PDB file of C-alpha atoms in Angstrom:
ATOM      1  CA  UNK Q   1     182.104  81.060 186.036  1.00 46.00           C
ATOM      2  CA  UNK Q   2     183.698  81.455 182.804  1.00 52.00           C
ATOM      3  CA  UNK Q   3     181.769  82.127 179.909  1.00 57.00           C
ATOM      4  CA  UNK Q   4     182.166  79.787 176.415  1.00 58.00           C
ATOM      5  CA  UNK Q   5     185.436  80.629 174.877  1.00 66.00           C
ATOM      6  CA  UNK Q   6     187.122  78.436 171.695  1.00 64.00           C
ATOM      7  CA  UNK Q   7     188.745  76.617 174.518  1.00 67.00           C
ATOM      8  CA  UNK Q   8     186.673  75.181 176.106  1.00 68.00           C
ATOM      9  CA  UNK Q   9     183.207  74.766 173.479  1.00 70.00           C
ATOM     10  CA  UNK Q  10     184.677  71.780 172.092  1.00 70.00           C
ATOM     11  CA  UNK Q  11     184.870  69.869 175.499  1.00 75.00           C
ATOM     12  CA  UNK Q  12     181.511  71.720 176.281  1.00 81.00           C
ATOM     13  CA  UNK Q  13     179.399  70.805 173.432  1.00 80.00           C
ATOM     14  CA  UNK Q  14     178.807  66.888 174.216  1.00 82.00           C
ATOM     15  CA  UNK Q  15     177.650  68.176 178.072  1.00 88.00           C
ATOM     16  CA  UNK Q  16     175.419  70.572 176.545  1.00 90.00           C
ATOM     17  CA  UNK Q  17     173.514  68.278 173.859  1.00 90.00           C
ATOM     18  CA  UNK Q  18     172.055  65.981 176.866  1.00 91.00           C
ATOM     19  CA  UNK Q  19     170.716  69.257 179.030  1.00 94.00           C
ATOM     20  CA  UNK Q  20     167.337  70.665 178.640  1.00 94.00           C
ATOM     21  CA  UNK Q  21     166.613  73.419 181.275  1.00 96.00           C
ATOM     22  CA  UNK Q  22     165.842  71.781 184.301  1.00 95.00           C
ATOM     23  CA  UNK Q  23     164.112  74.462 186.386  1.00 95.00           C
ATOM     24  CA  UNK Q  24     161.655  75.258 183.218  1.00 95.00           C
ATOM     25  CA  UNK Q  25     161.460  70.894 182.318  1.00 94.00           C
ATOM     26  CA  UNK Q  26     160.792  70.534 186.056  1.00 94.00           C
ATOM     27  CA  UNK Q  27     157.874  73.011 186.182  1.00 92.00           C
ATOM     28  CA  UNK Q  28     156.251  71.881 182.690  1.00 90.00           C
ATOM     29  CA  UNK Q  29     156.014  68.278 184.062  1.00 89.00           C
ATOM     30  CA  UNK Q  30     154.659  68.762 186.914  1.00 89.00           C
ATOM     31  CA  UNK Q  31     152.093  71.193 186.035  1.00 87.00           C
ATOM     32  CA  UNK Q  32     150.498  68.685 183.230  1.00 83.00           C
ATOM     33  CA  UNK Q  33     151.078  65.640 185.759  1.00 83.00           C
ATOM     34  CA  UNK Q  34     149.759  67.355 188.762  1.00 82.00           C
ATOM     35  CA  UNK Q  35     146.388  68.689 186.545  1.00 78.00           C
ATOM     36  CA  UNK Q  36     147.217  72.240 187.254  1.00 77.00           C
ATOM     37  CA  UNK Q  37     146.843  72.707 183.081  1.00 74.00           C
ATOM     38  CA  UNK Q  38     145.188  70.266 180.998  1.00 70.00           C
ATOM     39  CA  UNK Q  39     148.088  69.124 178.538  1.00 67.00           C
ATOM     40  CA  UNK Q  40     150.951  70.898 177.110  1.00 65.00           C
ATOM     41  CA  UNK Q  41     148.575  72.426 174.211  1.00 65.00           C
ATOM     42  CA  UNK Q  42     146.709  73.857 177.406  1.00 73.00           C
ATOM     43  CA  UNK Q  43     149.638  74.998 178.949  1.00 75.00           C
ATOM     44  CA  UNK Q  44     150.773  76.443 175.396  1.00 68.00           C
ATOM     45  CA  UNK Q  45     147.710  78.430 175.365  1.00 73.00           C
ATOM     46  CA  UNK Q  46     148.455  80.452 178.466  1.00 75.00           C
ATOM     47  CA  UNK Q  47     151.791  80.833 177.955  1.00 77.00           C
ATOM     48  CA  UNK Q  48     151.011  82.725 175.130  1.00 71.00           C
ATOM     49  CA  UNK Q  49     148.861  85.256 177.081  1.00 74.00           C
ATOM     50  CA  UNK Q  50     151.809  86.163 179.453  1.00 76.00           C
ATOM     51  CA  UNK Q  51     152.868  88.756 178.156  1.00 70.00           C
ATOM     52  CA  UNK Q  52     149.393  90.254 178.431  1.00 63.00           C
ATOM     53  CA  UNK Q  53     148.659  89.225 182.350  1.00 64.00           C
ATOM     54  CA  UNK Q  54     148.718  92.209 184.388  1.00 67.00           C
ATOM     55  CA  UNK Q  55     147.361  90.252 187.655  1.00 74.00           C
ATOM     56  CA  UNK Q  56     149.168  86.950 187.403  1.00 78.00           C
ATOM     57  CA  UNK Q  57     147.078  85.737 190.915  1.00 80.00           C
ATOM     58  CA  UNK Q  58     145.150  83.345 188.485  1.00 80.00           C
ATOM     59  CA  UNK Q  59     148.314  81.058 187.454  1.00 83.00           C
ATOM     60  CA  UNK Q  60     149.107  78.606 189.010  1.00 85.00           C
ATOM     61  CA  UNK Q  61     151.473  78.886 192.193  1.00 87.00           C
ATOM     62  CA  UNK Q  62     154.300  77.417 190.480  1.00 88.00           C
ATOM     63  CA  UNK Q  63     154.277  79.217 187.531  1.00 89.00           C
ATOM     64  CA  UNK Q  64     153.975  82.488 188.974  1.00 89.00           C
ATOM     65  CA  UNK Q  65     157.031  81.687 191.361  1.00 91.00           C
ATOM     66  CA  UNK Q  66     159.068  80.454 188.356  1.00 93.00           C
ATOM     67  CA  UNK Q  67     158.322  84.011 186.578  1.00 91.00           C
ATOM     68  CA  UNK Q  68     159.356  85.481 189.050  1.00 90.00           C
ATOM     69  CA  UNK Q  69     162.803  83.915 189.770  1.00 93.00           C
ATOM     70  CA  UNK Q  70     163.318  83.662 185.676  1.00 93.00           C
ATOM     71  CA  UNK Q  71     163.066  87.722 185.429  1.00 92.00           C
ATOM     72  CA  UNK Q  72     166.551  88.104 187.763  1.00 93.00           C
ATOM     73  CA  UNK Q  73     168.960  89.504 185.312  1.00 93.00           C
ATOM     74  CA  UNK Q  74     171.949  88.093 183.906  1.00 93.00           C
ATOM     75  CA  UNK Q  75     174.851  87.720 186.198  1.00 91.00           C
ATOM     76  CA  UNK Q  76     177.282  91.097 186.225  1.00 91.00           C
ATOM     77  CA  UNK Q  77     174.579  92.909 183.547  1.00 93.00           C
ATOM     78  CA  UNK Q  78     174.707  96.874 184.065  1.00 93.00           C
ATOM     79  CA  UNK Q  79     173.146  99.566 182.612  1.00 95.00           C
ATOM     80  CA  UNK Q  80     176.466 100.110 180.274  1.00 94.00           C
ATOM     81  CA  UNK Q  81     176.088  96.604 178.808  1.00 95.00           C
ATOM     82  CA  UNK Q  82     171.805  97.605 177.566  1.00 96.00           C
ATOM     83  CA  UNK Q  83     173.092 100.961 176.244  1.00 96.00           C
ATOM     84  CA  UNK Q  84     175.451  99.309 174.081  1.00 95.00           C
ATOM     85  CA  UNK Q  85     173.051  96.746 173.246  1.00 96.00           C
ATOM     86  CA  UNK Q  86     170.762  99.791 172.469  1.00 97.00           C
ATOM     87  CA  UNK Q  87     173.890 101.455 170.747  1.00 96.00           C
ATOM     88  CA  UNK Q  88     173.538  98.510 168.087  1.00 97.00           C
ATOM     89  CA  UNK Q  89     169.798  99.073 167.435  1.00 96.00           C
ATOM     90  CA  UNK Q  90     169.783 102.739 167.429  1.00 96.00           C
ATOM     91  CA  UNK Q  91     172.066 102.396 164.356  1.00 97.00           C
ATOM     92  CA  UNK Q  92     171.088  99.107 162.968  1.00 96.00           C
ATOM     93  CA  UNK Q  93     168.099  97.899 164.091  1.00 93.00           C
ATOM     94  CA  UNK Q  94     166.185  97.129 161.035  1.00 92.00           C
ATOM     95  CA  UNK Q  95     168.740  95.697 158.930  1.00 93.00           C
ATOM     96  CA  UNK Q  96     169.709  93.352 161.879  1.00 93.00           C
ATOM     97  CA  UNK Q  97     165.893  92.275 162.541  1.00 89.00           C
ATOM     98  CA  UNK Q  98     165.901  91.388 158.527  1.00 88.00           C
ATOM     99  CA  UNK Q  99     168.792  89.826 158.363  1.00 89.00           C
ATOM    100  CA  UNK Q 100     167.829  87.771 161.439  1.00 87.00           C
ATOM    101  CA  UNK Q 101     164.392  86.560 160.274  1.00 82.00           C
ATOM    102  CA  UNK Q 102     166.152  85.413 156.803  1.00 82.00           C
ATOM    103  CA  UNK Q 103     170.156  84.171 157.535  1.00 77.00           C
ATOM    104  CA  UNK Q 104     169.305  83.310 161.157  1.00 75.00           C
ATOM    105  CA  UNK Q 105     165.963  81.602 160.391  1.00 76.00           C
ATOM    106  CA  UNK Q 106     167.554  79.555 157.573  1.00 76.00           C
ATOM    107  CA  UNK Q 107     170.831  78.787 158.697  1.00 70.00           C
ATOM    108  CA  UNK Q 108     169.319  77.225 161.984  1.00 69.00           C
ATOM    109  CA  UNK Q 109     166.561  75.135 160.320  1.00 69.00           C
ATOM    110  CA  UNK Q 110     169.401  73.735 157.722  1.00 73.00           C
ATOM    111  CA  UNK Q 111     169.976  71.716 160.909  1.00 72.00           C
ATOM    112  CA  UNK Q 112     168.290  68.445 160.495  1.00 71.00           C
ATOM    113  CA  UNK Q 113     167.932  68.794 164.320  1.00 72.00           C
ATOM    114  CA  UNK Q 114     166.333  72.231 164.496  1.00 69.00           C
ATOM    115  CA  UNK Q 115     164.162  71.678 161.280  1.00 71.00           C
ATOM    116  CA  UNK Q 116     163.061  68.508 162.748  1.00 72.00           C
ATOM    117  CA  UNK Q 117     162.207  69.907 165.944  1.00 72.00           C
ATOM    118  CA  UNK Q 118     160.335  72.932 164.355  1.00 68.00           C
ATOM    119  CA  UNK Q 119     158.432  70.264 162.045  1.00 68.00           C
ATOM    120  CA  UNK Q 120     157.703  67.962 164.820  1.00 65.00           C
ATOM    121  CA  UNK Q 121     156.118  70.653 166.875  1.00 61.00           C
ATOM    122  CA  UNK Q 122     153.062  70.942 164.717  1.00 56.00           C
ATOM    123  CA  UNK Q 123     150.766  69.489 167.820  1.00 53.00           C
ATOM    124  CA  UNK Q 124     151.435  72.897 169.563  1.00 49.00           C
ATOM    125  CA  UNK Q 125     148.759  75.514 167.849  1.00 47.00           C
ATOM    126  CA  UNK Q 126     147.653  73.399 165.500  1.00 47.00           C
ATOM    127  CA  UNK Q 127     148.441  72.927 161.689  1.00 48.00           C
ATOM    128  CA  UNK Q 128     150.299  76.128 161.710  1.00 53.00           C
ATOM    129  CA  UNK Q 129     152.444  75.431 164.876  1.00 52.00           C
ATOM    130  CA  UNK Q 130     155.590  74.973 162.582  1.00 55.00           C
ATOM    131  CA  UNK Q 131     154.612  78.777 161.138  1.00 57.00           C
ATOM    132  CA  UNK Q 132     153.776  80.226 164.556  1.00 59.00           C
ATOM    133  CA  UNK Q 133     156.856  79.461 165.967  1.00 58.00           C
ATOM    134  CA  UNK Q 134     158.989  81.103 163.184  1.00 61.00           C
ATOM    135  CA  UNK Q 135     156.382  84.814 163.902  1.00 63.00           C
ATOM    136  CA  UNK Q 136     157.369  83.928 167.345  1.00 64.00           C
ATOM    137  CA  UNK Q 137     160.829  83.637 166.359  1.00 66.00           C
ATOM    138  CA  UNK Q 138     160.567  87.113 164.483  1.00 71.00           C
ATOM    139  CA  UNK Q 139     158.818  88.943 166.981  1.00 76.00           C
ATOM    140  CA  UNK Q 140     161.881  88.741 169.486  1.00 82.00           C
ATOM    141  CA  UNK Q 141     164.526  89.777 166.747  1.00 82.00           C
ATOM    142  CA  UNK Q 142     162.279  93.008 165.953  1.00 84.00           C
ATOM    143  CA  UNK Q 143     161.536  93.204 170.018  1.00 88.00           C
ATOM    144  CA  UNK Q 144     164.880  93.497 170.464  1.00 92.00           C
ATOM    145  CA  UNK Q 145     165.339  97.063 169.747  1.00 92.00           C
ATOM    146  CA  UNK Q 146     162.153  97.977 170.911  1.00 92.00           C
ATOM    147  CA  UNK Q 147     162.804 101.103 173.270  1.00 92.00           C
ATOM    148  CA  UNK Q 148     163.714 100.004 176.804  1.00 94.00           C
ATOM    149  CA  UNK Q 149     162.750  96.965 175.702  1.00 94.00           C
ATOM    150  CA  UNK Q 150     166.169  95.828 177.751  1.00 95.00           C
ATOM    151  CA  UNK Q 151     165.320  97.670 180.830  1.00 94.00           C
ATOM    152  CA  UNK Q 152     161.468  97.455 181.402  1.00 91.00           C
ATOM    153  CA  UNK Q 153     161.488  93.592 181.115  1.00 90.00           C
ATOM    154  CA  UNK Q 154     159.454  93.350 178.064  1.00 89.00           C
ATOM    155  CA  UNK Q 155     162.227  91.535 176.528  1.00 92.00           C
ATOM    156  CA  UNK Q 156     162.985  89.204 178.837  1.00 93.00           C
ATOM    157  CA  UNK Q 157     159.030  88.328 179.168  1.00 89.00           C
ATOM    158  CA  UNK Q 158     159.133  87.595 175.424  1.00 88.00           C
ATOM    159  CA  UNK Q 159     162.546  85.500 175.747  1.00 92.00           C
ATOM    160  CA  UNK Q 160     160.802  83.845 178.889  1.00 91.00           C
ATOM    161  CA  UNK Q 161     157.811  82.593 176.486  1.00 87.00           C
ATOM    162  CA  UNK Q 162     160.165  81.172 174.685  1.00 87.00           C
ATOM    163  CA  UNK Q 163     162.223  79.390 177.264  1.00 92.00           C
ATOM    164  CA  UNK Q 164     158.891  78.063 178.327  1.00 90.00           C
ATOM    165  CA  UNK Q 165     157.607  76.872 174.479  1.00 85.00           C
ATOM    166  CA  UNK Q 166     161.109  74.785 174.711  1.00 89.00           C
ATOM    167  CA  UNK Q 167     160.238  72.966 177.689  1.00 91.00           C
ATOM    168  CA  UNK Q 168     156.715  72.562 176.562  1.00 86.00           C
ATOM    169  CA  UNK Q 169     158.485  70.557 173.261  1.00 85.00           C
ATOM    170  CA  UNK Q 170     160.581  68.442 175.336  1.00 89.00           C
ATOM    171  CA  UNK Q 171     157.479  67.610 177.676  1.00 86.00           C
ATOM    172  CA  UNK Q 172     155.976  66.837 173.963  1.00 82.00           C
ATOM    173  CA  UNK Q 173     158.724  64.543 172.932  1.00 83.00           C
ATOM    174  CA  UNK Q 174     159.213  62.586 176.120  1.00 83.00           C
ATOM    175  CA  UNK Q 175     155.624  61.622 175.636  1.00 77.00           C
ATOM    176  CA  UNK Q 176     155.641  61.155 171.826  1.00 74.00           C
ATOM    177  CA  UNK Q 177     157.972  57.938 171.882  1.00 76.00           C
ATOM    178  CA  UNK Q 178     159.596  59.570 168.573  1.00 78.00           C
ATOM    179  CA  UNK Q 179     162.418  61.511 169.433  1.00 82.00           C
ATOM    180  CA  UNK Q 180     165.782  59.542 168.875  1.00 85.00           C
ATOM    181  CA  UNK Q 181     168.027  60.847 171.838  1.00 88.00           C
ATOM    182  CA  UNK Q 182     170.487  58.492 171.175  1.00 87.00           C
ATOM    183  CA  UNK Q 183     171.259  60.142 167.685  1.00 85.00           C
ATOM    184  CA  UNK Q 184     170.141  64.055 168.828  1.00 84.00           C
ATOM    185  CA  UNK Q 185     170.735  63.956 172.267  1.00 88.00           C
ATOM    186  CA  UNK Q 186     167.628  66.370 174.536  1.00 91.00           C
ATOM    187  CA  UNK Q 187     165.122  68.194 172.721  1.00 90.00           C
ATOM    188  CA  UNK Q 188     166.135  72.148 172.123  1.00 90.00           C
ATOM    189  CA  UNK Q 189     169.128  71.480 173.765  1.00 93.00           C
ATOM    190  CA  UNK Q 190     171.682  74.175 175.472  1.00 93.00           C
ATOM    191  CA  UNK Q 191     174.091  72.537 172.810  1.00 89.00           C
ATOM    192  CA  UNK Q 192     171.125  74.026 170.041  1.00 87.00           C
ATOM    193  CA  UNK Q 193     170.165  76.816 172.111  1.00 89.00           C
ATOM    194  CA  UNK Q 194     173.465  78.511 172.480  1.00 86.00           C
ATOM    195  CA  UNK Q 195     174.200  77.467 168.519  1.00 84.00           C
ATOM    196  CA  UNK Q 196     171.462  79.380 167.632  1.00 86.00           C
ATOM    197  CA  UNK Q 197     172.246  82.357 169.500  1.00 89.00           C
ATOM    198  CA  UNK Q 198     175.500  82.296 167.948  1.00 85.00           C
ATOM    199  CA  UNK Q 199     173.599  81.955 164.327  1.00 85.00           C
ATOM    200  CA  UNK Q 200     171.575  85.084 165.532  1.00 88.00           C
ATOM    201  CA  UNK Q 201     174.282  86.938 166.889  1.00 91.00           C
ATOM    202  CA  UNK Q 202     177.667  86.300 165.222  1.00 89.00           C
ATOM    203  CA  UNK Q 203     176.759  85.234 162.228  1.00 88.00           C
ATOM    204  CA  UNK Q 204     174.269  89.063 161.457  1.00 92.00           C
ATOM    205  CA  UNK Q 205     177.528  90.620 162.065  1.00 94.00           C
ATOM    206  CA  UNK Q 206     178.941  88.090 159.179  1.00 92.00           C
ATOM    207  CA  UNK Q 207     176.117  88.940 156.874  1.00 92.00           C
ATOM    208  CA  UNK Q 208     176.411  92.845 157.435  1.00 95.00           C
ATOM    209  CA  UNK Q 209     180.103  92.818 156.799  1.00 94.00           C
ATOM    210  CA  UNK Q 210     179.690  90.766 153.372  1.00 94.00           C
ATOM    211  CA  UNK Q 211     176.579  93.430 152.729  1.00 93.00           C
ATOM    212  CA  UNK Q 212     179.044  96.417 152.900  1.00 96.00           C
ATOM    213  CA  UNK Q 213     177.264  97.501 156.112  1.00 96.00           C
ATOM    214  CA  UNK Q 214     179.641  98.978 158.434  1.00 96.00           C
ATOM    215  CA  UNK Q 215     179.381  98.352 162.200  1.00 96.00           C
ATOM    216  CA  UNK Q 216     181.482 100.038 164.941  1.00 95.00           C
ATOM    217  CA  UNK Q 217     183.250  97.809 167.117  1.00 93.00           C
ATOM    218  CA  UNK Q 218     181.265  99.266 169.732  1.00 94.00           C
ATOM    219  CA  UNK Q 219     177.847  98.361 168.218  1.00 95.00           C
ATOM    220  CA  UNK Q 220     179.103  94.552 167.361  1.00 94.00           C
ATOM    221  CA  UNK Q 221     179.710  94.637 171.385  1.00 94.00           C
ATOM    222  CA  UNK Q 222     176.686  95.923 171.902  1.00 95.00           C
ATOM    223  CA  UNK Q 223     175.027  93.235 169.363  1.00 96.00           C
ATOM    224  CA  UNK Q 224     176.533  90.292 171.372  1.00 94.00           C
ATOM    225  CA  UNK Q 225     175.856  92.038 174.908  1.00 94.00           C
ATOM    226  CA  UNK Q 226     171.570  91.536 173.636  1.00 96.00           C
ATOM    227  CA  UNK Q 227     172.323  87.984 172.678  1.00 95.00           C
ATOM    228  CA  UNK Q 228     173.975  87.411 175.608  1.00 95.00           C
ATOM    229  CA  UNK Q 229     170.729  88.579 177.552  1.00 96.00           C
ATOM    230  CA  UNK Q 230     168.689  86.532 175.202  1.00 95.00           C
ATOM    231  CA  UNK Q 231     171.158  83.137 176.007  1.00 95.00           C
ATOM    232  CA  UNK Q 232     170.284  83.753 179.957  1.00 95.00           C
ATOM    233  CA  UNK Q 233     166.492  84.376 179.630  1.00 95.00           C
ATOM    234  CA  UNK Q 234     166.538  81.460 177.387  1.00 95.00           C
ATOM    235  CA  UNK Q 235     167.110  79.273 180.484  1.00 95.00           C
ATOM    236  CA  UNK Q 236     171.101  78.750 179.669  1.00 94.00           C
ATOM    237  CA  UNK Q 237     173.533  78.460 182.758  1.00 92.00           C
ATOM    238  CA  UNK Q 238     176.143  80.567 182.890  1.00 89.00           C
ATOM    239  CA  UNK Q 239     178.963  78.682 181.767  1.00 85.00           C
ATOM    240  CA  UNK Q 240     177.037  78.001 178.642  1.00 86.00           C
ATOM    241  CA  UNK Q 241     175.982  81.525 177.864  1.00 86.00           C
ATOM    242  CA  UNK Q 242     177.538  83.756 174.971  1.00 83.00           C
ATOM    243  CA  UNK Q 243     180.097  86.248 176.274  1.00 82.00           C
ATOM    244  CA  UNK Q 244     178.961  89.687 176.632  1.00 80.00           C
ATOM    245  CA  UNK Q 245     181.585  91.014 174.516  1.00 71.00           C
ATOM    246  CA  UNK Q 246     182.841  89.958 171.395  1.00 61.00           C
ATOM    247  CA  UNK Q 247     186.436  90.500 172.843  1.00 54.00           C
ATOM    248  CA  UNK Q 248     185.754  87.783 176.085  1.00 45.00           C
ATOM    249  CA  UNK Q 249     184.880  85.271 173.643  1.00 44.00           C
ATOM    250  CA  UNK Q 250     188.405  84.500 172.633  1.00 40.00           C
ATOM    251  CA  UNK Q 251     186.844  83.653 168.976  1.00 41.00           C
ATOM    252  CA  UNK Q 252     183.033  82.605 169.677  1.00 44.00           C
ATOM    253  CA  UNK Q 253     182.482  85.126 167.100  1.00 42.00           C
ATOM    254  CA  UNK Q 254     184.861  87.853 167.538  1.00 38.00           C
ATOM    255  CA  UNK Q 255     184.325  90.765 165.147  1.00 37.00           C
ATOM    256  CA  UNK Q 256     187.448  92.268 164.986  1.00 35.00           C
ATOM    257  CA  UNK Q 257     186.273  95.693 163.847  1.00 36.00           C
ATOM    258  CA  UNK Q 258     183.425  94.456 161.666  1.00 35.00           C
ATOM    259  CA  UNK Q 259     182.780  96.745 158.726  1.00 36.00           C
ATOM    260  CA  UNK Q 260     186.389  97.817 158.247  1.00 34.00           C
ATOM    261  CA  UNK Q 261     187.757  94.753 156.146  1.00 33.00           C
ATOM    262  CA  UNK Q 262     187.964  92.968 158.919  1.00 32.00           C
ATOM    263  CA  UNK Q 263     184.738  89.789 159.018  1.00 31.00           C
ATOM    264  CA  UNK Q 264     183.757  88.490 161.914  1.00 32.00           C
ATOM    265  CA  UNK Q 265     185.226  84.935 163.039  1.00 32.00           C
ATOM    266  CA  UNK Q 266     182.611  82.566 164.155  1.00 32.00           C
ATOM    267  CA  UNK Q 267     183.679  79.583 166.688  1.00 30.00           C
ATOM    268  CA  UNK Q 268     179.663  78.615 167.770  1.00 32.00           C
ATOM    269  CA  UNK Q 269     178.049  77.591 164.228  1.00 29.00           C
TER     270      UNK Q 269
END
């Protein structure tokens, strides 16, 4: 299965506004409807202590199975695609995590979609939902670089929170009455998932060229090979996912040796 290229996005990007994540959607539902947690602000409670459950025997069945399949790594990742990833960070890491928390952040939420979805999610933690899931946002980009943060899992059991956060929002919506599908299609869709990891990912390499911050082709290949991981653990199928290299994207932001004159190209915004 082909990852997105310019080819095909356009045809792809209608598909991907009406799909959720069907394995995580699937598991949300019937956990609330079944009484195993009691609501989604219940169920948003302990998904925020995964990352801290050593002995997971107290979940419930279902949850703990879905971990478990959702930490199989990307298709065809190797241990040469996380050292380039960790290549990037080694060199750019904080730049990249600032840049990320500030372009990223804002160009995603000057979607009406995304900002309304991040508004409308105020029910999840409270009057500061809205502000918890921009720190939440945050702590992945600065995870990112974390050492072996790409090989010991902690990574993907941060990006896994997240996966399950969307799914708890769509669960919100469905029951809220309020969310216009016709006009926005699904909830955090894959069409707004993969955008934003093309925000995150292409356009940092945009901002860093325009800064006067030079980065090796290498370390732009290594930038997209972390989003890429991000886009799977995120719930995305494969034909949705960002390439793993700049150069298989055939323009889905292809930084044609960023930091040299040359700005990156971006096909996903």
């Amino acid at each position: 299965m082909m990852a997105l290229t310019m080819v095909s996005i356009a045809d792809e990007l209608d598909a991907a506004s009406k799909v959720g994540d069907p394995a995580a959607d699937a598991l949300v539902s019937d956990l609330i409807d079944n009484g195993e947690v009691d609501g989604v602000n219940a169920l948003f409670r302990t998904i925020g202590t995964l990352n801290t459950i050593q002995d997971k025997s107290d979940l419930p069945e279902r949850l703990r199975d879905f971990l478990h399949e959702a930490a199989a790594r990307p298709p065809g990742w190797t241990d040469a695609d996380a050292a380039a990833a960790e290549g990037f960070f080694a060199h750019h890491h904080g730049v990249a995590s600032m840049l990320q928390g500030t372009v990223g952040l804002i160009g995603t939420y000057l979607s009406p979609t995304g900002a309304f979805t991040l508004r409308s999610t105020g029910r999840l933690g409270g009057v500061q939902g809205p502000g918890r899931r921009l720190s939440q946002s945050s702590r992945l980009f600065i995870g990112m670089g974390d050492k072996n943060a790409l090989r010991d899992g902690t990574l993907a059991s941060t990006v896994t929170k997240v996966r399950l956060v969307h799914a708890s929002v769509r669960q919100l919506h469905k029951k809220s009455g309020v969310w216009d599908y016709e006009k926005w299609g699904e909830p955090v869709s894959q069409k707004y998932t993969t955008g934003a990891a093309c925000v995150f990912s292409t356009q940092i390499l945009q901002a860093m060229e325009h800064l006067g911050v030079h980065v090796s082709p290498e370390d732009a290949d290594g930038f997209m090979c972390a989003w890429h991981y991000v886009n799977h653990y995120l719930g995305t199928p494969e034909k949705w996912l960002l390439p793993r290299t700049p150069a298989r994207s055939s323009g889905c932001g292809t930084p044609s040796g960023t930091g040299s004159g040359n700005a990156p190209t971006t096909g996903c915004s």
